Short mmCIF file of N, CA and C in Angstrom, two decimals:
data_model
loop_
_atom_site.label_atom_id
_atom_site.label_comp_id
_atom_site.label_asym_id
_atom_site.label_seq_id
_atom_site.Cartn_x
_atom_site.Cartn_y
_atom_site.Cartn_z
N UNK A 1 194.55 81.95 275.86
CA UNK A 1 194.22 83.38 275.82
C UNK A 1 192.86 83.57 276.46
N UNK A 2 192.74 84.53 277.34
CA UNK A 2 191.49 84.81 278.04
C UNK A 2 190.90 86.11 277.52
N UNK A 3 189.62 86.08 277.16
CA UNK A 3 188.94 87.25 276.63
C UNK A 3 187.77 87.56 277.55
N UNK A 4 187.65 88.81 277.97
CA UNK A 4 186.52 89.24 278.78
C UNK A 4 185.65 90.14 277.93
N UNK A 5 184.41 89.74 277.77
CA UNK A 5 183.45 90.55 277.01
C UNK A 5 182.82 91.55 277.97
N UNK A 6 183.14 92.83 277.79
CA UNK A 6 182.68 93.84 278.75
C UNK A 6 181.48 94.63 278.28
N UNK A 7 181.04 94.47 277.04
CA UNK A 7 179.95 95.30 276.55
C UNK A 7 178.61 94.98 277.19
N UNK A 8 178.53 93.89 277.93
CA UNK A 8 177.29 93.56 278.62
C UNK A 8 177.30 94.04 280.07
N UNK A 9 178.41 94.62 280.49
CA UNK A 9 178.53 95.11 281.86
C UNK A 9 178.20 96.60 281.88
N UNK A 10 177.36 96.99 282.83
CA UNK A 10 177.00 98.39 282.97
C UNK A 10 177.29 98.81 284.41
N UNK A 11 177.77 100.04 284.58
CA UNK A 11 177.97 100.57 285.92
C UNK A 11 176.62 100.94 286.52
N UNK A 12 176.46 100.69 287.79
CA UNK A 12 175.24 101.10 288.49
C UNK A 12 175.09 102.60 288.36
N UNK A 13 173.94 103.07 287.92
CA UNK A 13 173.58 104.47 287.74
C UNK A 13 174.39 105.18 286.65
N UNK A 14 175.13 104.44 285.83
CA UNK A 14 175.91 105.05 284.76
C UNK A 14 175.05 105.41 283.56
N UNK A 15 175.50 106.33 282.69
CA UNK A 15 174.73 106.69 281.52
C UNK A 15 174.54 105.52 280.56
N UNK A 16 175.42 104.52 280.63
CA UNK A 16 175.27 103.34 279.78
C UNK A 16 173.99 102.55 280.11
N UNK A 17 173.37 102.84 281.25
CA UNK A 17 172.08 102.22 281.59
C UNK A 17 171.01 102.64 280.58
N UNK A 18 171.26 103.71 279.83
CA UNK A 18 170.30 104.24 278.86
C UNK A 18 170.24 103.41 277.58
N UNK A 19 171.22 102.56 277.35
CA UNK A 19 171.24 101.79 276.11
C UNK A 19 170.09 100.79 276.09
N UNK A 20 169.36 100.79 274.99
CA UNK A 20 168.29 99.82 274.80
C UNK A 20 166.98 100.21 275.45
N UNK A 21 166.08 99.24 275.48
CA UNK A 21 164.73 99.46 276.00
C UNK A 21 164.74 99.60 277.52
N UNK A 22 163.67 100.16 278.09
CA UNK A 22 163.58 100.32 279.55
C UNK A 22 163.69 98.97 280.26
N UNK A 23 164.41 98.96 281.39
CA UNK A 23 164.53 97.73 282.18
C UNK A 23 164.39 97.97 283.68
N UNK A 24 164.05 99.19 284.07
CA UNK A 24 163.79 99.49 285.47
C UNK A 24 162.28 99.40 285.65
N UNK A 25 161.83 98.34 286.26
CA UNK A 25 160.40 98.01 286.28
C UNK A 25 159.57 98.75 287.32
N UNK A 26 160.23 99.28 288.36
CA UNK A 26 159.45 99.97 289.39
C UNK A 26 160.08 101.31 289.71
N UNK A 27 159.36 102.12 290.42
CA UNK A 27 159.85 103.44 290.82
C UNK A 27 160.82 103.31 291.98
N UNK A 28 161.76 104.23 292.03
CA UNK A 28 162.69 104.26 293.16
C UNK A 28 164.11 104.50 292.73
N UNK A 29 164.97 104.60 293.71
CA UNK A 29 166.40 104.80 293.49
C UNK A 29 167.00 103.44 293.13
N UNK A 30 166.99 103.14 291.83
CA UNK A 30 167.37 101.80 291.36
C UNK A 30 168.54 101.92 290.39
N UNK A 31 169.55 101.10 290.58
CA UNK A 31 170.82 101.21 289.85
C UNK A 31 170.74 100.91 288.36
N UNK A 32 169.61 100.45 287.85
CA UNK A 32 169.47 100.19 286.41
C UNK A 32 169.00 101.42 285.65
N UNK A 33 168.99 102.58 286.31
CA UNK A 33 168.67 103.85 285.66
C UNK A 33 169.88 104.78 285.84
N UNK A 34 169.96 105.81 284.98
CA UNK A 34 171.03 106.80 285.14
C UNK A 34 170.67 107.77 286.26
N UNK A 35 171.67 108.16 287.03
CA UNK A 35 171.52 109.20 288.04
C UNK A 35 172.75 110.10 287.97
N UNK A 36 172.54 111.39 288.20
CA UNK A 36 173.65 112.35 288.21
C UNK A 36 174.51 112.12 289.45
N UNK A 37 175.68 112.72 289.46
CA UNK A 37 176.62 112.53 290.57
C UNK A 37 176.08 113.06 291.89
N UNK A 38 175.37 114.18 291.82
CA UNK A 38 174.79 114.75 293.03
C UNK A 38 173.33 115.09 292.75
N UNK A 39 172.55 115.19 293.80
CA UNK A 39 171.15 115.56 293.60
C UNK A 39 171.02 117.08 293.53
N UNK A 40 170.05 117.52 292.75
CA UNK A 40 169.66 118.92 292.67
C UNK A 40 170.74 119.86 292.13
N UNK A 41 171.66 119.36 291.31
CA UNK A 41 172.69 120.21 290.72
C UNK A 41 172.17 120.89 289.46
N UNK A 42 172.69 122.06 289.17
CA UNK A 42 172.32 122.78 287.95
C UNK A 42 173.08 122.21 286.77
N UNK A 43 172.51 122.38 285.58
CA UNK A 43 173.21 122.03 284.35
C UNK A 43 173.31 120.55 284.04
N UNK A 44 172.44 119.73 284.59
CA UNK A 44 172.50 118.30 284.31
C UNK A 44 171.87 117.99 282.95
N UNK A 45 172.48 117.07 282.22
CA UNK A 45 171.96 116.64 280.93
C UNK A 45 172.35 115.20 280.66
N UNK A 46 171.62 114.62 279.75
CA UNK A 46 171.84 113.24 279.31
C UNK A 46 171.85 113.26 277.79
N UNK A 47 172.91 112.73 277.18
CA UNK A 47 173.01 112.73 275.72
C UNK A 47 172.94 111.30 275.22
N UNK A 48 172.12 111.09 274.19
CA UNK A 48 171.89 109.75 273.67
C UNK A 48 172.16 109.70 272.17
N UNK A 49 172.75 108.59 271.75
CA UNK A 49 173.01 108.39 270.33
C UNK A 49 172.26 107.15 269.87
N UNK A 50 171.73 107.22 268.66
CA UNK A 50 170.92 106.14 268.08
C UNK A 50 171.64 105.58 266.86
N UNK A 51 171.32 104.36 266.48
CA UNK A 51 172.02 103.68 265.40
C UNK A 51 171.81 104.37 264.05
N UNK A 52 170.62 104.91 263.83
CA UNK A 52 170.29 105.52 262.55
C UNK A 52 169.84 106.95 262.73
N UNK A 53 169.92 107.71 261.67
CA UNK A 53 169.37 109.07 261.66
C UNK A 53 167.85 108.94 261.59
N UNK A 54 167.15 109.66 262.46
CA UNK A 54 165.71 109.51 262.64
C UNK A 54 165.01 110.85 262.46
N UNK A 55 163.84 110.83 261.83
CA UNK A 55 162.97 112.01 261.79
C UNK A 55 161.98 111.82 262.94
N UNK A 56 162.26 112.39 264.12
CA UNK A 56 161.43 112.12 265.30
C UNK A 56 160.10 112.88 265.28
N UNK A 57 159.07 112.20 265.78
CA UNK A 57 157.78 112.87 265.99
C UNK A 57 157.45 112.91 267.49
N UNK A 58 157.97 111.94 268.24
CA UNK A 58 157.79 111.91 269.70
C UNK A 58 159.06 111.41 270.35
N UNK A 59 159.30 111.88 271.57
CA UNK A 59 160.38 111.37 272.39
C UNK A 59 159.77 110.91 273.70
N UNK A 60 160.12 109.68 274.10
CA UNK A 60 159.57 109.06 275.31
C UNK A 60 160.70 108.95 276.34
N UNK A 61 160.57 109.68 277.43
CA UNK A 61 161.58 109.69 278.49
C UNK A 61 161.02 108.89 279.68
N UNK A 62 161.67 107.77 280.00
CA UNK A 62 161.23 106.88 281.08
C UNK A 62 161.89 107.33 282.38
N UNK A 63 161.15 108.10 283.17
CA UNK A 63 161.65 108.64 284.43
C UNK A 63 161.23 107.70 285.56
N UNK A 64 162.20 107.26 286.36
CA UNK A 64 161.91 106.24 287.36
C UNK A 64 162.07 106.70 288.82
N UNK A 65 162.59 107.91 289.00
CA UNK A 65 162.76 108.41 290.38
C UNK A 65 162.77 109.93 290.32
N UNK A 66 161.94 110.56 291.12
CA UNK A 66 161.81 112.01 291.17
C UNK A 66 161.65 112.62 289.78
N UNK A 67 160.59 112.22 289.07
CA UNK A 67 160.35 112.75 287.73
C UNK A 67 159.95 114.22 287.76
N UNK A 68 159.87 114.80 286.58
CA UNK A 68 159.38 116.17 286.46
C UNK A 68 160.45 117.19 286.13
N UNK A 69 161.70 116.77 285.93
CA UNK A 69 162.79 117.72 285.72
C UNK A 69 163.12 117.96 284.24
N UNK A 70 162.56 117.18 283.32
CA UNK A 70 162.87 117.37 281.90
C UNK A 70 162.28 118.70 281.44
N UNK A 71 163.12 119.55 280.84
CA UNK A 71 162.63 120.87 280.42
C UNK A 71 162.96 121.22 278.97
N UNK A 72 163.88 120.48 278.35
CA UNK A 72 164.25 120.78 276.97
C UNK A 72 164.91 119.57 276.34
N UNK A 73 164.71 119.41 275.02
CA UNK A 73 165.38 118.36 274.27
C UNK A 73 165.96 118.98 273.01
N UNK A 74 167.24 118.74 272.82
CA UNK A 74 167.97 119.27 271.67
C UNK A 74 168.37 118.10 270.77
N UNK A 75 168.25 118.29 269.47
CA UNK A 75 168.73 117.32 268.50
C UNK A 75 169.93 117.88 267.77
N UNK A 76 170.75 117.02 267.23
CA UNK A 76 171.93 117.45 266.48
C UNK A 76 171.83 116.93 265.06
N UNK A 77 172.05 117.81 264.09
CA UNK A 77 172.01 117.41 262.68
C UNK A 77 173.29 116.64 262.35
N UNK A 78 173.35 116.09 261.15
CA UNK A 78 174.54 115.35 260.71
C UNK A 78 175.79 116.24 260.73
N UNK A 79 175.61 117.54 260.52
CA UNK A 79 176.75 118.46 260.53
C UNK A 79 177.08 118.97 261.95
N UNK A 80 176.30 118.53 262.95
CA UNK A 80 176.57 118.91 264.34
C UNK A 80 175.83 120.15 264.81
N UNK A 81 174.98 120.72 263.96
CA UNK A 81 174.20 121.89 264.34
C UNK A 81 173.12 121.49 265.34
N UNK A 82 172.87 122.35 266.34
CA UNK A 82 171.83 122.11 267.33
C UNK A 82 170.47 122.55 266.80
N UNK A 83 169.45 121.77 267.14
CA UNK A 83 168.07 122.14 266.82
C UNK A 83 167.22 121.83 268.05
N UNK A 84 166.45 122.80 268.51
CA UNK A 84 165.58 122.58 269.65
C UNK A 84 164.40 121.73 269.18
N UNK A 85 164.29 120.51 269.74
CA UNK A 85 163.21 119.60 269.36
C UNK A 85 161.97 119.82 270.21
N UNK A 86 162.18 120.23 271.45
CA UNK A 86 161.06 120.46 272.37
C UNK A 86 161.56 121.29 273.53
N UNK A 87 160.67 122.14 274.06
CA UNK A 87 160.93 122.87 275.30
C UNK A 87 159.59 123.04 275.99
N UNK A 88 159.59 122.91 277.31
CA UNK A 88 158.34 123.07 278.04
C UNK A 88 158.38 122.44 279.42
N UNK A 89 157.19 122.24 279.96
CA UNK A 89 157.03 121.63 281.28
C UNK A 89 156.99 120.12 281.11
N UNK A 90 157.74 119.40 281.92
CA UNK A 90 157.77 117.94 281.89
C UNK A 90 156.34 117.40 282.04
N UNK A 91 155.88 116.54 281.12
CA UNK A 91 154.52 115.98 281.23
C UNK A 91 154.30 115.11 282.47
N UNK A 92 155.38 114.58 283.05
CA UNK A 92 155.24 113.79 284.27
C UNK A 92 155.45 114.70 285.47
N UNK A 93 154.48 114.75 286.33
CA UNK A 93 154.51 115.63 287.49
C UNK A 93 155.52 115.14 288.54
N UNK A 94 156.17 116.08 289.24
CA UNK A 94 157.04 115.69 290.34
C UNK A 94 156.28 114.98 291.47
N UNK A 95 154.96 115.05 291.45
CA UNK A 95 154.15 114.36 292.46
C UNK A 95 154.03 112.86 292.18
N UNK A 96 154.37 112.44 290.97
CA UNK A 96 154.30 111.02 290.60
C UNK A 96 155.55 110.30 291.09
N UNK A 97 155.45 108.98 291.28
CA UNK A 97 156.63 108.21 291.68
C UNK A 97 157.50 107.87 290.47
N UNK A 98 156.91 107.75 289.29
CA UNK A 98 157.62 107.51 288.03
C UNK A 98 156.66 107.81 286.89
N UNK A 99 157.16 107.80 285.68
CA UNK A 99 156.29 108.04 284.54
C UNK A 99 157.06 108.05 283.24
N UNK A 100 156.31 108.00 282.15
CA UNK A 100 156.89 108.12 280.82
C UNK A 100 156.44 109.47 280.27
N UNK A 101 157.39 110.36 280.13
CA UNK A 101 157.10 111.68 279.59
C UNK A 101 157.17 111.60 278.07
N UNK A 102 156.01 111.72 277.43
CA UNK A 102 155.93 111.68 275.97
C UNK A 102 155.78 113.11 275.48
N UNK A 103 156.75 113.56 274.70
CA UNK A 103 156.70 114.92 274.16
C UNK A 103 156.67 114.86 272.64
N UNK A 104 155.87 115.74 272.05
CA UNK A 104 155.80 115.89 270.59
C UNK A 104 156.95 116.78 270.15
N UNK A 105 157.65 116.32 269.15
CA UNK A 105 158.77 117.09 268.61
C UNK A 105 158.22 118.24 267.78
N UNK A 106 158.74 119.44 268.02
CA UNK A 106 158.24 120.64 267.35
C UNK A 106 159.07 121.05 266.13
N UNK A 107 160.22 120.43 265.93
CA UNK A 107 161.08 120.76 264.79
C UNK A 107 161.13 119.57 263.84
N UNK A 108 161.30 119.84 262.57
CA UNK A 108 161.42 118.77 261.57
C UNK A 108 162.89 118.63 261.20
N UNK A 109 163.59 117.84 262.00
CA UNK A 109 165.04 117.68 261.85
C UNK A 109 165.38 116.20 261.97
N UNK A 110 166.18 115.69 261.03
CA UNK A 110 166.69 114.32 261.16
C UNK A 110 167.86 114.35 262.13
N UNK A 111 167.89 113.38 263.03
CA UNK A 111 168.96 113.35 264.04
C UNK A 111 169.26 111.92 264.44
N UNK A 112 170.46 111.70 264.91
CA UNK A 112 170.79 110.42 265.54
C UNK A 112 171.38 110.64 266.93
N UNK A 113 171.35 111.93 267.37
CA UNK A 113 171.85 112.27 268.69
C UNK A 113 170.98 113.35 269.30
N UNK A 114 170.56 113.12 270.55
CA UNK A 114 169.75 114.11 271.25
C UNK A 114 170.32 114.36 272.64
N UNK A 115 169.96 115.51 273.20
CA UNK A 115 170.37 115.85 274.57
C UNK A 115 169.12 116.22 275.36
N UNK A 116 168.93 115.55 276.49
CA UNK A 116 167.84 115.83 277.42
C UNK A 116 168.39 116.78 278.48
N UNK A 117 167.78 117.94 278.61
CA UNK A 117 168.20 118.94 279.61
C UNK A 117 167.26 118.82 280.81
N UNK A 118 167.84 118.79 282.01
CA UNK A 118 167.06 118.68 283.24
C UNK A 118 167.18 119.94 284.08
N UNK A 119 166.11 120.29 284.73
CA UNK A 119 166.14 121.37 285.73
C UNK A 119 166.16 120.69 287.11
N UNK A 120 167.22 119.95 287.34
CA UNK A 120 167.37 119.16 288.57
C UNK A 120 167.26 119.99 289.84
N UNK A 121 167.73 121.22 289.76
CA UNK A 121 167.71 122.08 290.94
C UNK A 121 166.29 122.44 291.37
N UNK A 122 165.30 122.23 290.48
CA UNK A 122 163.91 122.56 290.81
C UNK A 122 163.06 121.35 291.20
N UNK A 123 163.60 120.15 291.02
CA UNK A 123 162.88 118.93 291.39
C UNK A 123 163.76 118.16 292.37
N UNK A 124 163.37 118.14 293.62
CA UNK A 124 164.20 117.59 294.70
C UNK A 124 164.58 116.13 294.50
N UNK A 125 165.80 115.80 294.87
CA UNK A 125 166.30 114.44 294.82
C UNK A 125 166.96 114.12 293.48
N UNK A 126 167.47 112.91 293.38
CA UNK A 126 168.06 112.46 292.12
C UNK A 126 166.92 112.24 291.12
N UNK A 127 167.06 112.77 289.91
CA UNK A 127 166.07 112.62 288.85
C UNK A 127 166.56 111.51 287.93
N UNK A 128 166.15 110.28 288.21
CA UNK A 128 166.70 109.13 287.48
C UNK A 128 165.89 108.81 286.23
N UNK A 129 166.62 108.47 285.17
CA UNK A 129 166.03 108.13 283.88
C UNK A 129 166.51 106.76 283.47
N UNK A 130 165.58 105.91 283.03
CA UNK A 130 165.88 104.53 282.65
C UNK A 130 166.20 104.38 281.18
N UNK A 131 165.46 105.05 280.30
CA UNK A 131 165.65 104.90 278.86
C UNK A 131 164.97 106.06 278.16
N UNK A 132 165.40 106.31 276.92
CA UNK A 132 164.77 107.34 276.09
C UNK A 132 164.57 106.77 274.70
N UNK A 133 163.30 106.67 274.31
CA UNK A 133 162.95 106.17 272.98
C UNK A 133 162.54 107.30 272.07
N UNK A 134 162.87 107.15 270.79
CA UNK A 134 162.43 108.12 269.78
C UNK A 134 161.49 107.40 268.83
N UNK A 135 160.28 107.94 268.71
CA UNK A 135 159.30 107.40 267.74
C UNK A 135 159.46 108.20 266.45
N UNK A 136 159.63 107.47 265.33
CA UNK A 136 159.82 108.13 264.05
C UNK A 136 158.50 108.34 263.30
N UNK A 137 158.58 108.93 262.12
CA UNK A 137 157.38 109.26 261.33
C UNK A 137 156.59 108.02 260.93
N UNK A 138 157.23 106.84 260.93
CA UNK A 138 156.55 105.59 260.59
C UNK A 138 155.99 104.88 261.82
N UNK A 139 156.16 105.48 263.00
CA UNK A 139 155.65 104.89 264.24
C UNK A 139 156.59 103.88 264.87
N UNK A 140 157.79 103.73 264.34
CA UNK A 140 158.77 102.80 264.90
C UNK A 140 159.52 103.46 266.04
N UNK A 141 159.76 102.70 267.11
CA UNK A 141 160.48 103.21 268.28
C UNK A 141 161.96 102.83 268.15
N UNK A 142 162.83 103.79 268.42
CA UNK A 142 164.28 103.58 268.37
C UNK A 142 164.83 103.78 269.77
N UNK A 143 165.82 102.95 270.13
CA UNK A 143 166.43 103.02 271.46
C UNK A 143 167.90 103.34 271.34
N UNK A 144 168.44 104.02 272.30
CA UNK A 144 169.83 104.49 272.28
C UNK A 144 170.82 103.33 272.22
N UNK A 145 171.92 103.57 271.52
CA UNK A 145 173.02 102.60 271.45
C UNK A 145 174.24 103.10 272.22
N UNK A 146 174.27 104.43 272.51
CA UNK A 146 175.33 105.03 273.31
C UNK A 146 174.75 106.15 274.14
N UNK A 147 175.40 106.44 275.26
CA UNK A 147 174.91 107.53 276.11
C UNK A 147 176.07 108.15 276.88
N UNK A 148 175.94 109.43 277.16
CA UNK A 148 176.88 110.13 278.02
C UNK A 148 176.06 111.12 278.85
N UNK A 149 176.67 111.68 279.86
CA UNK A 149 175.93 112.57 280.76
C UNK A 149 176.85 113.64 281.32
N UNK A 150 176.23 114.70 281.83
CA UNK A 150 176.96 115.79 282.47
C UNK A 150 177.72 115.28 283.69
N UNK A 151 177.14 114.30 284.38
CA UNK A 151 177.78 113.67 285.54
C UNK A 151 177.06 112.35 285.78
N UNK A 152 177.61 111.54 286.65
CA UNK A 152 176.96 110.27 286.96
C UNK A 152 177.31 109.79 288.36
N UNK A 153 176.33 109.22 289.01
CA UNK A 153 176.55 108.63 290.34
C UNK A 153 177.49 107.43 290.23
N UNK A 154 177.60 106.84 289.04
CA UNK A 154 178.48 105.68 288.84
C UNK A 154 179.92 106.02 289.19
N UNK A 155 180.32 107.27 289.03
CA UNK A 155 181.68 107.69 289.35
C UNK A 155 181.96 107.62 290.86
N UNK A 156 180.91 107.47 291.63
CA UNK A 156 181.08 107.37 293.09
C UNK A 156 181.20 105.93 293.54
N UNK A 157 181.40 105.00 292.58
CA UNK A 157 181.66 103.61 292.92
C UNK A 157 180.43 102.78 293.18
N UNK A 158 179.41 102.93 292.32
CA UNK A 158 178.16 102.21 292.51
C UNK A 158 178.23 100.72 292.21
N UNK A 159 179.30 100.25 291.57
CA UNK A 159 179.42 98.83 291.26
C UNK A 159 179.02 98.54 289.83
N UNK A 160 179.04 97.27 289.48
CA UNK A 160 178.72 96.82 288.13
C UNK A 160 177.44 96.02 288.13
N UNK A 161 176.75 96.07 286.99
CA UNK A 161 175.51 95.31 286.82
C UNK A 161 175.65 94.49 285.55
N UNK A 162 175.12 93.30 285.56
CA UNK A 162 175.09 92.50 284.34
C UNK A 162 176.02 91.32 284.43
N UNK A 163 175.80 90.37 283.55
CA UNK A 163 176.63 89.17 283.56
C UNK A 163 178.04 89.49 283.07
N UNK A 164 179.00 88.87 283.67
CA UNK A 164 180.36 88.94 283.18
C UNK A 164 180.57 87.68 282.36
N UNK A 165 180.80 87.86 281.08
CA UNK A 165 180.97 86.73 280.19
C UNK A 165 182.46 86.54 279.95
N UNK A 166 182.96 85.42 280.38
CA UNK A 166 184.38 85.13 280.19
C UNK A 166 184.49 83.89 279.33
N UNK A 167 185.26 84.03 278.27
CA UNK A 167 185.46 82.89 277.38
C UNK A 167 186.94 82.57 277.34
N UNK A 168 187.26 81.31 277.42
CA UNK A 168 188.65 80.88 277.36
C UNK A 168 188.95 80.28 276.00
N UNK A 169 190.06 80.66 275.43
CA UNK A 169 190.50 80.12 274.15
C UNK A 169 191.87 79.51 274.33
N UNK A 170 192.12 78.46 273.61
CA UNK A 170 193.44 77.82 273.65
C UNK A 170 194.21 78.17 272.42
#
């Protein structure tokens, strides 16, 4: 019997690139970050799920290509209600090559799922994000375990990243 372990495989530019800590070390159009299907489209978002319900005080968005498009962050309560955690101007300027946008959460809501809203149409090019960490009230950083997005460049056949682990059993 042949078993293929696929949980270590990520599509290039897919939302699954958001799982875990940042791993895109330099600025640029790099396949280890999420990218939308097209550049400068309206209504782009990235949704992240965390292992535990968290009382966030800060959210750290690791932008690696054409930063500056983050404009709102929504959290979801256990019952699925939306709560605006932050809204404003992205702390990382579009003039930068990359950056970590650290925003203070303005609502006191426990959440294990957040949505990052982008104003992609106002910041030219693909606005790529590598990871999103949530710092809790105790100062501990939490990293996403699942991610989805409004669209992804991975659907355009970007390929796979990561080791393919194949184990053979008799």
